[in-house]
PDB file of C-alpha atoms in Angstrom:
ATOM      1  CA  UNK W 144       0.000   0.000   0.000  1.00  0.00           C
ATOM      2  CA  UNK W 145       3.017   2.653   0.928  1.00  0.00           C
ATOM      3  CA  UNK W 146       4.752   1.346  -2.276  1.00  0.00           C
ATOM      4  CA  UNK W 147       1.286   2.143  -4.811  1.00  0.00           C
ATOM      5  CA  UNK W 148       0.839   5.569  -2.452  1.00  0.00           C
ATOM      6  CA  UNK W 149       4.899   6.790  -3.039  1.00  0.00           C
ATOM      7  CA  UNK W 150       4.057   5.999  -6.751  1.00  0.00           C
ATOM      8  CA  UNK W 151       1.104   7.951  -7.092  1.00  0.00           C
ATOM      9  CA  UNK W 152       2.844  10.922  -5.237  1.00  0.00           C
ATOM     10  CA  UNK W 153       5.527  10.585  -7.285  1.00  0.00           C
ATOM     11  CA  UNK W 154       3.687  10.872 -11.000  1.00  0.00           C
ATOM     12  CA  UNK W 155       1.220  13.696  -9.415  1.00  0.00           C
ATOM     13  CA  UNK W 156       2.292  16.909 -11.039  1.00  0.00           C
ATOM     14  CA  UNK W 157       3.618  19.295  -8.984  1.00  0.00           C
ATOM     15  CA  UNK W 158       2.120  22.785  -9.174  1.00  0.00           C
ATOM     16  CA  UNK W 159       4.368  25.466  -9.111  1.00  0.00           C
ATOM     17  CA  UNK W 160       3.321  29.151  -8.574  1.00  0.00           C
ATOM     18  CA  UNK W 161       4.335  30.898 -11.987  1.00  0.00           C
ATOM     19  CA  UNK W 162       7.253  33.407 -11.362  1.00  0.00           C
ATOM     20  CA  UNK W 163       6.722  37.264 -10.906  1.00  0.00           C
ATOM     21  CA  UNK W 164       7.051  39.887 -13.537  1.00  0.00           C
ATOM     22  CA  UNK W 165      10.488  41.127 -13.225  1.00  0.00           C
ATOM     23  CA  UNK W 166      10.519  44.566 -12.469  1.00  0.00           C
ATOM     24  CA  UNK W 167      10.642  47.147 -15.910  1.00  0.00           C
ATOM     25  CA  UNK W 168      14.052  48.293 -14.705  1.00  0.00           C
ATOM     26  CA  UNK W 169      15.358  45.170 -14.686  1.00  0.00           C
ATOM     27  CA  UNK W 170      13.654  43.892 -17.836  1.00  0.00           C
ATOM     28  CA  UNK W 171      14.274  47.178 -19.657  1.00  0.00           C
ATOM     29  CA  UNK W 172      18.365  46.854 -18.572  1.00  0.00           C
ATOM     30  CA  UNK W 173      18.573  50.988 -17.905  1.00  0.00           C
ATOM     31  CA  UNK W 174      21.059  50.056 -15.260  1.00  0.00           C
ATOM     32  CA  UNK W 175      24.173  49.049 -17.945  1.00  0.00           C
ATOM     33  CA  UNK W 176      23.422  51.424 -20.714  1.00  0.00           C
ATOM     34  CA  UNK W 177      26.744  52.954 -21.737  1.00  0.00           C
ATOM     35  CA  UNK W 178      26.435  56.726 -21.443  1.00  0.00           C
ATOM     36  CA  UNK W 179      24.375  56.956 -18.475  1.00  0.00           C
ATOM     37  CA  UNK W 180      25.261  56.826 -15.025  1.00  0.00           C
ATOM     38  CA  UNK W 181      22.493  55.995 -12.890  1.00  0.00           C
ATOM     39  CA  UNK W 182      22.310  57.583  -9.599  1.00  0.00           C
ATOM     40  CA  UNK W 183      18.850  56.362  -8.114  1.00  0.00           C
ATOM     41  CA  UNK W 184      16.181  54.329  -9.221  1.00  0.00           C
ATOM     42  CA  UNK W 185      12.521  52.692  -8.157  1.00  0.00           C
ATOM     43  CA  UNK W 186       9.768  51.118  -9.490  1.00  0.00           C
ATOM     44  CA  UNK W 187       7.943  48.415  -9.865  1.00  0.00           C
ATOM     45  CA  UNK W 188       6.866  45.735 -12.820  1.00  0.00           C
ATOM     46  CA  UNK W 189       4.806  48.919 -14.529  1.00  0.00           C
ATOM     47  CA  UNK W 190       6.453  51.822 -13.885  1.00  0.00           C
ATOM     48  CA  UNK W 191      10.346  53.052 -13.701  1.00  0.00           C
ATOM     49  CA  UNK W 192      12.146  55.725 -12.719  1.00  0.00           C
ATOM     50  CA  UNK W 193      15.693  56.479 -12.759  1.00  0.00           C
ATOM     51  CA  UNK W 194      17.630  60.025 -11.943  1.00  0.00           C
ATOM     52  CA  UNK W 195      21.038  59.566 -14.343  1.00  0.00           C
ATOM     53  CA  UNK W 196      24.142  62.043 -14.089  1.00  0.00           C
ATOM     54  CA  UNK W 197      25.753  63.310 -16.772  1.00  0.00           C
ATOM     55  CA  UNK W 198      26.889  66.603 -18.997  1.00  0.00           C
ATOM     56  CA  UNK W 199      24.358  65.722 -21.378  1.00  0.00           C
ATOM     57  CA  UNK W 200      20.633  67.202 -21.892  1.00  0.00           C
ATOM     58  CA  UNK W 201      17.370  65.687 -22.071  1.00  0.00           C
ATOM     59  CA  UNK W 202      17.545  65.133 -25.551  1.00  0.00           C
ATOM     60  CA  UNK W 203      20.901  63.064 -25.535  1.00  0.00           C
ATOM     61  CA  UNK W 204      19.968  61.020 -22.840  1.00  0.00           C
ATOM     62  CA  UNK W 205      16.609  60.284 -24.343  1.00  0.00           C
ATOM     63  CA  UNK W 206      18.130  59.230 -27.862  1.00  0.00           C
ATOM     64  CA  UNK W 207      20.899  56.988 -25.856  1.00  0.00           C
ATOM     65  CA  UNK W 208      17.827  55.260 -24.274  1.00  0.00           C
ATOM     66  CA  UNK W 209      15.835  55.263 -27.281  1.00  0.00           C
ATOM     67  CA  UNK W 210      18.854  53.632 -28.924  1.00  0.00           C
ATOM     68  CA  UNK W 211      19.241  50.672 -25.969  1.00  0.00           C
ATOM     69  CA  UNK W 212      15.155  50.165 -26.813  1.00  0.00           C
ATOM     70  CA  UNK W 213      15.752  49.616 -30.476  1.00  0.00           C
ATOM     71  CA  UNK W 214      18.590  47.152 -29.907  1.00  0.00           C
ATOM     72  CA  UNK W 215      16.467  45.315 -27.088  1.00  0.00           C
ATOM     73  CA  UNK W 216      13.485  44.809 -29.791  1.00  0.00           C
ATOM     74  CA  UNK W 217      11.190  47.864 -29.171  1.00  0.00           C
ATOM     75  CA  UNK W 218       9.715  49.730 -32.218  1.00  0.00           C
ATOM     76  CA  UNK W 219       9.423  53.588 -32.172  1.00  0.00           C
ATOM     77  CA  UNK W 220       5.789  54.897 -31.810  1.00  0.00           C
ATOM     78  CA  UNK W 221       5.467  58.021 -32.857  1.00  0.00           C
ATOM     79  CA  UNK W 222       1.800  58.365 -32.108  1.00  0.00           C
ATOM     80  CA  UNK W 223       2.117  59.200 -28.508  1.00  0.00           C
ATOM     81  CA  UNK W 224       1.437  63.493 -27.635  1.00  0.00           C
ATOM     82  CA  UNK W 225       3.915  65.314 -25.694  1.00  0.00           C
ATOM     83  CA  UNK W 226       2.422  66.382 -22.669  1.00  0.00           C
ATOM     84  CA  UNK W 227       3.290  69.998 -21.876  1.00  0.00           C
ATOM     85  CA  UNK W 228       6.217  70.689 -19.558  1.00  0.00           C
ATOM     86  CA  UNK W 229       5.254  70.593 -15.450  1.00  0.00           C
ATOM     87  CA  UNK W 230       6.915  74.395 -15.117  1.00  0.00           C
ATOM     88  CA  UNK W 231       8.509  76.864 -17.459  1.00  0.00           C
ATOM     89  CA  UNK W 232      11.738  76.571 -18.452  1.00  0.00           C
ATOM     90  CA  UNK W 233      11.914  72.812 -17.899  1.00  0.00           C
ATOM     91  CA  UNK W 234      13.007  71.006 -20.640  1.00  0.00           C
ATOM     92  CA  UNK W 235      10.800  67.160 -21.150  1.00  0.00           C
ATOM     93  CA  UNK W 236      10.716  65.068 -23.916  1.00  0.00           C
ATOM     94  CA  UNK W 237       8.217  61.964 -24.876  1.00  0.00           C
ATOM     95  CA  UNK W 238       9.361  58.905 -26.508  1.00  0.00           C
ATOM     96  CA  UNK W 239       7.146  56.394 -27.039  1.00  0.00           C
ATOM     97  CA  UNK W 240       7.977  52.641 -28.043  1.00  0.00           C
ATOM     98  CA  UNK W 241       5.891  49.412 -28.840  1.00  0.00           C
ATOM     99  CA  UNK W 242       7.138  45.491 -28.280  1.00  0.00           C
ATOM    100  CA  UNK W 243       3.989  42.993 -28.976  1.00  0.00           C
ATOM    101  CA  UNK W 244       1.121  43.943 -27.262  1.00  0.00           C
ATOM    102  CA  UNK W 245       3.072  46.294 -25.011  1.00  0.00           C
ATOM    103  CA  UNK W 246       3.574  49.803 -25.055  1.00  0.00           C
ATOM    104  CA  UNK W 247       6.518  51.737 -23.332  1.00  0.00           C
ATOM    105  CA  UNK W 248       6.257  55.302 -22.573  1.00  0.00           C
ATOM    106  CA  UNK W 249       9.619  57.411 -21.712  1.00  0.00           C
ATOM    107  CA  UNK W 250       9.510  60.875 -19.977  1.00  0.00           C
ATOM    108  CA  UNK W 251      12.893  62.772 -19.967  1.00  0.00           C
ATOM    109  CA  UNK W 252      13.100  65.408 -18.044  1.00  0.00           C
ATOM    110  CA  UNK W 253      15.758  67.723 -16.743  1.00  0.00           C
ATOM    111  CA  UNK W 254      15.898  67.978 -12.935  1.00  0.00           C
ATOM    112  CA  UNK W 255      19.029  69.633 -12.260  1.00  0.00           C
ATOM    113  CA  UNK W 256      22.402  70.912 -14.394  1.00  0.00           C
ATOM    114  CA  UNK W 257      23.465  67.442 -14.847  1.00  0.00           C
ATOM    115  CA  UNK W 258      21.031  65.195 -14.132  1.00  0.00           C
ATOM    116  CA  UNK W 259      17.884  64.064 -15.778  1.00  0.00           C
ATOM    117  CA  UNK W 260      14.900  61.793 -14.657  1.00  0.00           C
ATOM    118  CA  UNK W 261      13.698  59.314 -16.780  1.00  0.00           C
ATOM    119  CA  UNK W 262      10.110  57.947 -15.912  1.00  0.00           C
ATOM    120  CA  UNK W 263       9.403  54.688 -18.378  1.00  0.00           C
ATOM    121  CA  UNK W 264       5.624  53.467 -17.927  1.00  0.00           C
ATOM    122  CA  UNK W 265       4.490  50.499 -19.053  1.00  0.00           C
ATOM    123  CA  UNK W 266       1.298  49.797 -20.563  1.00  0.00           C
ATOM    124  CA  UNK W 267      -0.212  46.392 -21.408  1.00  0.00           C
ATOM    125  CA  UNK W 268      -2.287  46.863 -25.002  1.00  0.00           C
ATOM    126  CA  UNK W 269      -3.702  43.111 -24.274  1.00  0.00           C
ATOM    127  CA  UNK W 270      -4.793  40.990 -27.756  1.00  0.00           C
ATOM    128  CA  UNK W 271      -6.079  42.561 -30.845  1.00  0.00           C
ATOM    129  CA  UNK W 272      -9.776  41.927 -31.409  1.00  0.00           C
ATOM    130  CA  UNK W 273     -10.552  39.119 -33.616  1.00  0.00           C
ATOM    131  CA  UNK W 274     -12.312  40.184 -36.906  1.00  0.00           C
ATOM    132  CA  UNK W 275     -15.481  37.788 -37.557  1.00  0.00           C
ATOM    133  CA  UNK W 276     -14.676  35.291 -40.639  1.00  0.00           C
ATOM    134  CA  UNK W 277     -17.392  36.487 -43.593  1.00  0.00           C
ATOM    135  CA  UNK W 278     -20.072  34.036 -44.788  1.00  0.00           C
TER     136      UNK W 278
END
């Protein structure tokens, strides 16, 4: 009976919970772009944000990222509007990227002399609807 019991245990399938999202950081790979030295960072598997030091402007540091993006798989999407700056004489910019059914948002903006935050949000698209066979 112990023999036919360890037997069935052993074929049962085990259940495993599925693994978390990794977090965007992480799976986006900010962290070892060349270029950009990252001084502080959070988020979570949706959202990113990272404060990088360096003599260059919003618009450098958003074309380096832009650049990693393309090289990780991510295709531009220029169909995203740039949202107005939070404050005059703050310099932003928008980049906006698409992987699948995902799409990646990128805020630049400057925050001090040499450093610039860069929030990346990530939003899930989900399937595309299915279009009815015709008669």
């Amino acid at each position: 009976m112990r023999l036919i019991v360890g037997l069935l245990l052993l074929l049962t399938p085990v259940f495993a919970a599925p693994p978390e999202a990794p977090a965007l950081g992480a799976r986006l790979g900010i962290d070892g772009v060349p270029g950009l030295v990252v001084l502080s960072s959070s988020g979570d598997d949706a959202e990113a944000t990272y404060t990088v030091g360096s003599p260059q402007n919003v618009q450098t540091a958003a074309n380096v990222v832009e650049a990693h993006l393309l090289g990780q798989g991510w295709a531009g999407h220029p169909n995203i509007a740039e949202p107005p700056a939070p404050k005059p004489g703050v310099t932003q910019q928008l980049r906006s990227f698409v992987q699948g059914s995902e799409l990646l948002t990128l805020v630049a903006t400057q925050v001090a002399r040499e450093a610039v935050t860069l929030q990346f949000t990530l939003v899930a698209l989900g399937a595309p609807p299915q279009v009815a066979a015709a008669p």
